[in-house]
GROMACS .gro file of C-alpha atoms in nm:
model
  418
    1UNK     CA    1  13.556   3.831  13.937
    2UNK     CA    2  13.881   3.966  13.880
    3UNK     CA    3  14.185   3.752  13.932
    4UNK     CA    4  14.489   3.885  14.155
    5UNK     CA    5  14.824   3.747  14.068
    6UNK     CA    6  15.122   3.701  14.261
    7UNK     CA    7  15.423   3.825  14.060
    8UNK     CA    8  15.684   3.622  14.245
    9UNK     CA    9  15.483   3.278  14.129
   10UNK     CA   10  15.279   3.419  13.849
   11UNK     CA   11  15.015   3.229  14.028
   12UNK     CA   12  14.662   3.354  14.134
   13UNK     CA   13  14.609   3.465  14.467
   14UNK     CA   14  14.266   3.547  14.499
   15UNK     CA   15  13.986   3.734  14.321
   16UNK     CA   16  13.816   4.046  14.346
   17UNK     CA   17  13.486   4.193  14.226
   18UNK     CA   18  13.460   4.307  13.851
   19UNK     CA   19  13.259   4.584  13.880
   20UNK     CA   20  13.026   4.689  13.619
   21UNK     CA   21  12.783   5.005  13.512
   22UNK     CA   22  12.556   4.952  13.802
   23UNK     CA   23  12.799   4.957  14.057
   24UNK     CA   24  12.941   5.267  13.907
   25UNK     CA   25  12.627   5.432  13.924
   26UNK     CA   26  12.543   5.325  14.279
   27UNK     CA   27  12.872   5.454  14.416
   28UNK     CA   28  12.854   5.792  14.250
   29UNK     CA   29  12.520   5.843  14.375
   30UNK     CA   30  12.631   5.772  14.708
   31UNK     CA   31  12.931   6.032  14.678
   32UNK     CA   32  12.702   6.294  14.560
   33UNK     CA   33  12.461   6.246  14.834
   34UNK     CA   34  12.721   6.230  15.092
   35UNK     CA   35  12.876   6.539  14.940
   36UNK     CA   36  12.701   6.825  15.094
   37UNK     CA   37  12.720   6.724  15.462
   38UNK     CA   38  13.088   6.628  15.420
   39UNK     CA   39  13.151   6.962  15.235
   40UNK     CA   40  13.028   7.143  15.528
   41UNK     CA   41  13.182   6.965  15.814
   42UNK     CA   42  13.517   7.013  15.987
   43UNK     CA   43  13.703   6.728  15.799
   44UNK     CA   44  14.042   6.776  15.984
   45UNK     CA   45  13.966   6.525  16.252
   46UNK     CA   46  13.843   6.263  15.966
   47UNK     CA   47  14.194   6.306  15.765
   48UNK     CA   48  14.385   6.236  16.121
   49UNK     CA   49  14.167   5.939  16.166
   50UNK     CA   50  14.250   5.822  15.836
   51UNK     CA   51  14.610   5.848  15.910
   52UNK     CA   52  14.589   5.644  16.218
   53UNK     CA   53  14.378   5.369  16.006
   54UNK     CA   54  14.690   5.366  15.756
   55UNK     CA   55  14.943   5.322  16.017
   56UNK     CA   56  14.750   5.064  16.196
   57UNK     CA   57  14.671   4.882  15.862
   58UNK     CA   58  15.053   4.851  15.767
   59UNK     CA   59  15.116   4.558  16.003
   60UNK     CA   60  14.838   4.368  15.812
   61UNK     CA   61  14.819   4.502  15.483
   62UNK     CA   62  15.187   4.535  15.390
   63UNK     CA   63  15.247   4.181  15.327
   64UNK     CA   64  14.913   4.170  15.103
   65UNK     CA   65  15.084   4.473  14.913
   66UNK     CA   66  15.409   4.272  14.888
   67UNK     CA   67  15.262   3.967  14.760
   68UNK     CA   68  15.031   4.173  14.502
   69UNK     CA   69  15.291   4.418  14.373
   70UNK     CA   70  15.618   4.238  14.424
   71UNK     CA   71  15.795   4.487  14.597
   72UNK     CA   72  16.002   4.393  14.931
   73UNK     CA   73  15.829   4.376  15.229
   74UNK     CA   74  16.012   4.703  15.370
   75UNK     CA   75  15.899   4.894  15.105
   76UNK     CA   76  15.539   4.822  15.156
   77UNK     CA   77  15.592   4.889  15.471
   78UNK     CA   78  15.740   5.205  15.393
   79UNK     CA   79  15.462   5.336  15.145
   80UNK     CA   80  15.224   5.265  15.419
   81UNK     CA   81  15.417   5.504  15.658
   82UNK     CA   82  15.434   5.759  15.386
   83UNK     CA   83  15.060   5.741  15.316
   84UNK     CA   84  14.992   5.806  15.664
   85UNK     CA   85  15.216   6.106  15.693
   86UNK     CA   86  15.014   6.262  15.391
   87UNK     CA   87  14.692   6.199  15.578
   88UNK     CA   88  14.820   6.368  15.843
   89UNK     CA   89  14.990   6.668  15.634
   90UNK     CA   90  14.666   6.720  15.494
   91UNK     CA   91  14.474   6.715  15.825
   92UNK     CA   92  14.685   7.025  15.957
   93UNK     CA   93  14.588   7.229  15.656
   94UNK     CA   94  14.326   7.491  15.641
   95UNK     CA   95  14.243   7.555  15.258
   96UNK     CA   96  14.113   7.852  15.144
   97UNK     CA   97  13.755   7.874  14.974
   98UNK     CA   98  13.946   7.867  14.621
   99UNK     CA   99  14.045   7.532  14.714
  100UNK     CA  100  13.686   7.376  14.807
  101UNK     CA  101  13.562   7.081  14.606
  102UNK     CA  102  13.219   7.082  14.476
  103UNK     CA  103  13.133   6.705  14.420
  104UNK     CA  104  13.251   6.378  14.349
  105UNK     CA  105  13.576   6.299  14.256
  106UNK     CA  106  13.695   5.954  14.049
  107UNK     CA  107  14.041   5.869  14.144
  108UNK     CA  108  14.225   5.616  13.927
  109UNK     CA  109  14.544   5.492  14.017
  110UNK     CA  110  14.858   5.293  13.923
  111UNK     CA  111  14.985   4.938  13.990
  112UNK     CA  112  15.356   5.060  14.114
  113UNK     CA  113  15.245   5.211  14.448
  114UNK     CA  114  14.877   5.147  14.524
  115UNK     CA  115  14.871   5.279  14.850
  116UNK     CA  116  15.077   5.586  14.802
  117UNK     CA  117  14.899   5.684  14.491
  118UNK     CA  118  14.542   5.619  14.655
  119UNK     CA  119  14.609   5.845  14.938
  120UNK     CA  120  14.774   6.132  14.715
  121UNK     CA  121  14.437   6.169  14.562
  122UNK     CA  122  14.232   6.100  14.873
  123UNK     CA  123  14.403   6.329  15.094
  124UNK     CA  124  14.361   6.652  14.923
  125UNK     CA  125  14.018   6.551  14.783
  126UNK     CA  126  13.896   6.491  15.121
  127UNK     CA  127  14.071   6.810  15.248
  128UNK     CA  128  13.894   7.013  14.990
  129UNK     CA  129  13.573   6.879  15.075
  130UNK     CA  130  13.514   6.622  14.783
  131UNK     CA  131  13.390   6.287  14.820
  132UNK     CA  132  13.567   6.020  14.614
  133UNK     CA  133  13.506   5.706  14.419
  134UNK     CA  134  13.850   5.532  14.391
  135UNK     CA  135  13.914   5.263  14.115
  136UNK     CA  136  14.268   5.108  14.150
  137UNK     CA  137  14.480   4.948  13.907
  138UNK     CA  138  14.348   4.573  13.814
  139UNK     CA  139  14.682   4.468  13.855
  140UNK     CA  140  14.697   4.557  14.247
  141UNK     CA  141  14.327   4.589  14.366
  142UNK     CA  142  14.337   4.375  14.662
  143UNK     CA  143  14.524   4.611  14.936
  144UNK     CA  144  14.333   4.921  14.806
  145UNK     CA  145  14.016   4.735  14.853
  146UNK     CA  146  14.086   4.615  15.224
  147UNK     CA  147  14.242   4.960  15.301
  148UNK     CA  148  13.910   5.141  15.152
  149UNK     CA  149  13.702   4.916  15.379
  150UNK     CA  150  13.909   5.014  15.697
  151UNK     CA  151  13.881   5.407  15.606
  152UNK     CA  152  13.506   5.375  15.530
  153UNK     CA  153  13.487   5.298  15.909
  154UNK     CA  154  13.609   5.625  16.018
  155UNK     CA  155  13.403   5.832  15.742
  156UNK     CA  156  13.057   5.901  15.663
  157UNK     CA  157  12.861   5.674  15.429
  158UNK     CA  158  12.957   5.768  15.073
  159UNK     CA  159  13.258   5.971  15.126
  160UNK     CA  160  13.466   5.706  14.977
  161UNK     CA  161  13.378   5.398  14.744
  162UNK     CA  162  13.634   5.169  14.606
  163UNK     CA  163  13.546   4.995  14.292
  164UNK     CA  164  13.773   4.730  14.162
  165UNK     CA  165  13.768   4.583  13.790
  166UNK     CA  166  13.904   4.583  13.451
  167UNK     CA  167  13.869   4.801  13.154
  168UNK     CA  168  13.659   4.955  13.074
  169UNK     CA  169  13.576   5.062  13.431
  170UNK     CA  170  13.804   5.358  13.444
  171UNK     CA  171  13.604   5.478  13.102
  172UNK     CA  172  13.232   5.392  13.276
  173UNK     CA  173  13.343   5.612  13.582
  174UNK     CA  174  13.505   5.915  13.390
  175UNK     CA  175  13.180   5.912  13.177
  176UNK     CA  176  12.929   5.921  13.449
  177UNK     CA  177  12.764   6.240  13.480
  178UNK     CA  178  12.807   6.276  13.864
  179UNK     CA  179  13.160   6.299  13.842
  180UNK     CA  180  13.282   6.661  13.884
  181UNK     CA  181  13.653   6.589  13.844
  182UNK     CA  182  13.888   6.285  13.758
  183UNK     CA  183  14.247   6.233  13.908
  184UNK     CA  184  14.436   5.991  13.688
  185UNK     CA  185  14.774   5.821  13.717
  186UNK     CA  186  14.885   5.622  13.454
  187UNK     CA  187  15.038   5.588  13.093
  188UNK     CA  188  15.039   5.887  12.860
  189UNK     CA  189  14.840   5.684  12.600
  190UNK     CA  190  14.554   5.605  12.850
  191UNK     CA  191  14.589   5.979  12.964
  192UNK     CA  192  14.495   6.107  12.610
  193UNK     CA  193  14.209   5.894  12.580
  194UNK     CA  194  14.096   6.005  12.950
  195UNK     CA  195  14.125   6.388  12.835
  196UNK     CA  196  13.955   6.302  12.495
  197UNK     CA  197  13.691   6.134  12.693
  198UNK     CA  198  13.644   6.419  12.959
  199UNK     CA  199  13.614   6.695  12.680
  200UNK     CA  200  13.252   6.694  12.616
  201UNK     CA  201  13.161   6.756  12.980
  202UNK     CA  202  13.441   7.017  13.011
  203UNK     CA  203  13.507   6.775  13.330
  204UNK     CA  204  13.810   6.883  13.532
  205UNK     CA  205  14.128   6.626  13.477
  206UNK     CA  206  14.439   6.589  13.674
  207UNK     CA  207  14.679   6.369  13.495
  208UNK     CA  208  15.005   6.233  13.632
  209UNK     CA  209  15.139   6.042  13.321
  210UNK     CA  210  15.459   5.854  13.229
  211UNK     CA  211  15.812   5.971  13.248
  212UNK     CA  212  16.159   5.879  13.093
  213UNK     CA  213  16.363   6.084  13.338
  214UNK     CA  214  16.719   6.167  13.227
  215UNK     CA  215  17.026   6.198  13.463
  216UNK     CA  216  17.345   6.377  13.336
  217UNK     CA  217  17.686   6.272  13.474
  218UNK     CA  218  17.932   6.559  13.440
  219UNK     CA  219  18.307   6.531  13.355
  220UNK     CA  220  18.525   6.519  13.657
  221UNK     CA  221  18.266   6.331  13.872
  222UNK     CA  222  18.383   6.042  14.076
  223UNK     CA  223  18.153   5.753  13.969
  224UNK     CA  224  18.194   5.555  14.305
  225UNK     CA  225  18.089   5.848  14.518
  226UNK     CA  226  17.757   5.866  14.307
  227UNK     CA  227  17.706   5.519  14.217
  228UNK     CA  228  17.485   5.399  14.485
  229UNK     CA  229  17.239   5.693  14.486
  230UNK     CA  230  17.241   5.691  14.092
  231UNK     CA  231  17.162   5.328  14.100
  232UNK     CA  232  16.855   5.327  14.347
  233UNK     CA  233  16.726   5.644  14.184
  234UNK     CA  234  16.707   5.405  13.893
  235UNK     CA  235  16.624   5.088  14.048
  236UNK     CA  236  16.405   5.129  14.325
  237UNK     CA  237  16.086   4.915  14.320
  238UNK     CA  238  16.231   4.742  14.038
  239UNK     CA  239  16.245   5.062  13.829
  240UNK     CA  240  15.905   5.095  13.844
  241UNK     CA  241  15.869   5.449  13.952
  242UNK     CA  242  15.726   5.743  13.701
  243UNK     CA  243  15.977   5.925  13.850
  244UNK     CA  244  16.291   5.727  13.822
  245UNK     CA  245  16.628   5.763  13.649
  246UNK     CA  246  16.555   5.613  13.325
  247UNK     CA  247  16.840   5.705  13.102
  248UNK     CA  248  17.201   5.804  13.191
  249UNK     CA  249  17.433   6.050  12.980
  250UNK     CA  250  17.753   6.036  13.089
  251UNK     CA  251  17.990   6.292  12.945
  252UNK     CA  252  18.335   6.246  12.807
  253UNK     CA  253  18.568   5.997  12.991
  254UNK     CA  254  18.336   5.923  13.285
  255UNK     CA  255  18.132   5.676  13.078
  256UNK     CA  256  18.334   5.388  13.152
  257UNK     CA  257  18.373   5.460  13.511
  258UNK     CA  258  18.002   5.533  13.556
  259UNK     CA  259  17.915   5.151  13.394
  260UNK     CA  260  18.177   4.997  13.600
  261UNK     CA  261  18.038   5.144  13.932
  262UNK     CA  262  17.669   5.113  13.848
  263UNK     CA  263  17.726   4.726  13.742
  264UNK     CA  264  17.934   4.673  14.037
  265UNK     CA  265  17.625   4.805  14.278
  266UNK     CA  266  17.428   4.582  14.046
  267UNK     CA  267  17.596   4.265  14.113
  268UNK     CA  268  17.579   4.310  14.451
  269UNK     CA  269  17.183   4.338  14.476
  270UNK     CA  270  16.967   4.039  14.606
  271UNK     CA  271  16.673   3.963  14.379
  272UNK     CA  272  16.365   3.764  14.515
  273UNK     CA  273  16.024   3.749  14.631
  274UNK     CA  274  15.904   4.065  14.807
  275UNK     CA  275  15.814   3.868  15.158
  276UNK     CA  276  16.162   3.676  15.148
  277UNK     CA  277  16.415   3.812  15.387
  278UNK     CA  278  16.701   4.009  15.267
  279UNK     CA  279  16.534   4.076  14.924
  280UNK     CA  280  16.624   4.441  14.773
  281UNK     CA  281  16.449   4.389  14.436
  282UNK     CA  282  16.123   4.194  14.409
  283UNK     CA  283  15.972   4.088  14.069
  284UNK     CA  284  15.850   4.296  13.794
  285UNK     CA  285  15.488   4.321  13.867
  286UNK     CA  286  15.309   4.150  13.535
  287UNK     CA  287  15.393   3.986  13.269
  288UNK     CA  288  15.329   4.234  12.979
  289UNK     CA  289  15.597   4.443  13.173
  290UNK     CA  290  15.851   4.175  13.190
  291UNK     CA  291  15.810   4.055  12.842
  292UNK     CA  292  15.842   4.454  12.739
  293UNK     CA  293  16.162   4.493  12.929
  294UNK     CA  294  16.300   4.192  12.789
  295UNK     CA  295  16.201   4.297  12.444
  296UNK     CA  296  16.382   4.614  12.477
  297UNK     CA  297  16.700   4.501  12.635
  298UNK     CA  298  16.731   4.216  12.347
  299UNK     CA  299  16.650   4.486  12.065
  300UNK     CA  300  16.916   4.705  12.245
  301UNK     CA  301  17.160   4.460  12.259
  302UNK     CA  302  17.090   4.381  11.872
  303UNK     CA  303  17.170   4.724  11.790
  304UNK     CA  304  17.486   4.761  11.947
  305UNK     CA  305  17.448   4.803  12.330
  306UNK     CA  306  17.641   4.583  12.560
  307UNK     CA  307  17.454   4.438  12.846
  308UNK     CA  308  17.736   4.456  13.114
  309UNK     CA  309  17.510   4.300  13.409
  310UNK     CA  310  17.136   4.171  13.445
  311UNK     CA  311  16.870   4.021  13.262
  312UNK     CA  312  16.602   3.760  13.307
  313UNK     CA  313  16.654   3.516  13.589
  314UNK     CA  314  16.393   3.234  13.465
  315UNK     CA  315  16.193   3.010  13.682
  316UNK     CA  316  15.841   3.077  13.795
  317UNK     CA  317  15.772   3.458  13.824
  318UNK     CA  318  15.868   3.768  13.672
  319UNK     CA  319  16.217   3.806  13.809
  320UNK     CA  320  16.488   4.018  13.648
  321UNK     CA  321  16.819   4.097  13.761
  322UNK     CA  322  16.896   4.460  13.744
  323UNK     CA  323  17.051   4.519  13.380
  324UNK     CA  324  17.310   4.798  13.323
  325UNK     CA  325  17.343   4.876  12.917
  326UNK     CA  326  17.672   5.037  12.805
  327UNK     CA  327  17.742   5.206  12.464
  328UNK     CA  328  17.358   5.265  12.437
  329UNK     CA  329  17.249   5.539  12.193
  330UNK     CA  330  16.960   5.755  12.128
  331UNK     CA  331  16.808   5.576  11.844
  332UNK     CA  332  16.728   5.280  12.076
  333UNK     CA  333  16.370   5.253  12.205
  334UNK     CA  334  16.529   5.140  12.561
  335UNK     CA  335  16.647   5.513  12.562
  336UNK     CA  336  16.354   5.697  12.424
  337UNK     CA  337  16.069   5.531  12.553
  338UNK     CA  338  16.012   5.459  12.923
  339UNK     CA  339  16.106   5.111  13.012
  340UNK     CA  340  15.939   5.114  13.388
  341UNK     CA  341  16.132   4.815  13.464
  342UNK     CA  342  16.469   4.714  13.607
  343UNK     CA  343  16.711   4.821  13.306
  344UNK     CA  344  16.932   5.119  13.260
  345UNK     CA  345  17.091   5.241  12.944
  346UNK     CA  346  17.402   5.456  12.979
  347UNK     CA  347  17.464   5.706  12.690
  348UNK     CA  348  17.833   5.816  12.590
  349UNK     CA  349  17.818   6.194  12.503
  350UNK     CA  350  18.126   6.413  12.387
  351UNK     CA  351  17.999   6.737  12.552
  352UNK     CA  352  17.741   6.879  12.797
  353UNK     CA  353  17.556   7.055  12.542
  354UNK     CA  354  17.520   6.719  12.343
  355UNK     CA  355  17.395   6.558  12.692
  356UNK     CA  356  17.156   6.842  12.754
  357UNK     CA  357  17.030   6.797  12.394
  358UNK     CA  358  16.936   6.459  12.438
  359UNK     CA  359  16.818   6.473  12.778
  360UNK     CA  360  16.540   6.716  12.621
  361UNK     CA  361  16.477   6.522  12.327
  362UNK     CA  362  16.189   6.320  12.449
  363UNK     CA  363  15.811   6.385  12.503
  364UNK     CA  364  15.790   6.331  12.861
  365UNK     CA  365  15.905   6.539  13.129
  366UNK     CA  366  15.869   6.463  13.476
  367UNK     CA  367  16.190   6.487  13.666
  368UNK     CA  368  16.568   6.514  13.561
  369UNK     CA  369  16.894   6.555  13.752
  370UNK     CA  370  17.254   6.649  13.710
  371UNK     CA  371  17.550   6.467  13.898
  372UNK     CA  372  17.884   6.640  13.933
  373UNK     CA  373  18.147   6.760  14.171
  374UNK     CA  374  18.104   7.121  14.124
  375UNK     CA  375  17.748   7.191  14.228
  376UNK     CA  376  17.722   7.509  14.129
  377UNK     CA  377  17.820   7.423  13.774
  378UNK     CA  378  17.580   7.110  13.801
  379UNK     CA  379  17.309   7.367  13.901
  380UNK     CA  380  17.338   7.579  13.569
  381UNK     CA  381  17.328   7.250  13.386
  382UNK     CA  382  17.024   7.160  13.553
  383UNK     CA  383  16.854   7.516  13.490
  384UNK     CA  384  16.883   7.380  13.104
  385UNK     CA  385  16.677   7.058  13.158
  386UNK     CA  386  16.323   7.078  13.031
  387UNK     CA  387  16.179   6.862  13.323
  388UNK     CA  388  15.895   6.969  13.546
  389UNK     CA  389  16.149   6.909  13.861
  390UNK     CA  390  16.528   6.918  13.847
  391UNK     CA  391  16.762   6.798  14.125
  392UNK     CA  392  17.164   6.836  14.143
  393UNK     CA  393  17.317   6.497  14.305
  394UNK     CA  394  16.996   6.314  14.390
  395UNK     CA  395  16.682   6.235  14.215
  396UNK     CA  396  16.409   6.055  14.410
  397UNK     CA  397  16.386   6.310  14.678
  398UNK     CA  398  16.004   6.377  14.692
  399UNK     CA  399  15.826   6.510  14.996
  400UNK     CA  400  15.480   6.555  15.084
  401UNK     CA  401  15.483   6.933  15.108
  402UNK     CA  402  15.713   6.959  14.817
  403UNK     CA  403  15.619   7.112  14.455
  404UNK     CA  404  15.556   6.820  14.212
  405UNK     CA  405  15.476   6.887  13.839
  406UNK     CA  406  15.573   6.759  13.506
  407UNK     CA  407  15.617   6.914  13.167
  408UNK     CA  408  15.521   6.824  12.782
  409UNK     CA  409  15.337   6.470  12.781
  410UNK     CA  410  15.401   6.409  13.149
  411UNK     CA  411  15.215   6.769  13.261
  412UNK     CA  412  14.944   6.744  13.545
  413UNK     CA  413  14.637   6.971  13.471
  414UNK     CA  414  14.375   7.135  13.647
  415UNK     CA  415  14.366   7.195  14.050
  416UNK     CA  416  14.194   7.052  14.373
  417UNK     CA  417  13.860   7.185  14.269
  418UNK     CA  418  13.593   6.949  14.144
   0.00000   0.00000   0.00000
């Protein structure tokens, strides 16, 4: 069995099945047998039913999601609402023949948004006519397992199977000859292994990998006017978002004001257990990530960065007050690597050209943003960023029908077709 941990206490909640080769083979065979009838059916009613299931499940499962992932309850509820909207959106689509799937899909999801990540894979796969074997992260399997059982009640047998377990479950699923396509969300290193393992079978692969999103604050910007939006673009879900702002490049004299304004927001934030009323920021999800964030912050301080506010809070659980780092520079790992946690370095730049160059200097390239009073000029600067998606005066503004794609190491490959 696989233990599930509460990051607010560091204690075991329960355990779920730790599936092995036999369970993988059974699930893929069931998906393959269910595919012909599912592919030939009118699937839109089934997707609409899935949306209802997700909506109704929120009252029961949002607290479970909050407990195993750590996010505040209101964010867990919002995750279910967004997932239901995604099912409803795809229920209304009429894909053309080029989007039809031709077999079982292996969907492997991340621990930061277990429900959203799962439904982002299930909804388009179902709409295209694929059946799915879904493997959630071993750090957050519980909510997905419960939701999968609920969804299975409105889907034909074999269309959806949820397999829980630790590594190498994902690799076993990827290697199964009955899988026609793999849809993976996770780190760049794991994505590289997935790509290498899929090459011998020429299996289609869609990857949503890590990011290290830059935000550029232009001269003349009023820090107070953008601080709240910029802060939550970095720290929502405790900074554990692949498309969050992870480094700020403040140009010229605006640097000190940006640091002060962000620190002022950080010091007002209520950090606590996800199910505690009033909590705005929950714990880091797991011990390895918590230790990494502490290590990156300590390393940056030793290299000259100034921790204006924030840091580990001690006690049971993985609580870390949102940290703002001033006088960070590009040689620090906290700047050049994805922290995926509640710490934000602010880098002082002399010119806009310098900021753009530094923003484009890292391998990941999911999203980027430019912040400034002159939106026309900000848009011109934004056009120079090498990220897959770039915005002006906002960052976390994704929608179910909006385009989303990364570049470089964050790039997504392949399409819906299995």
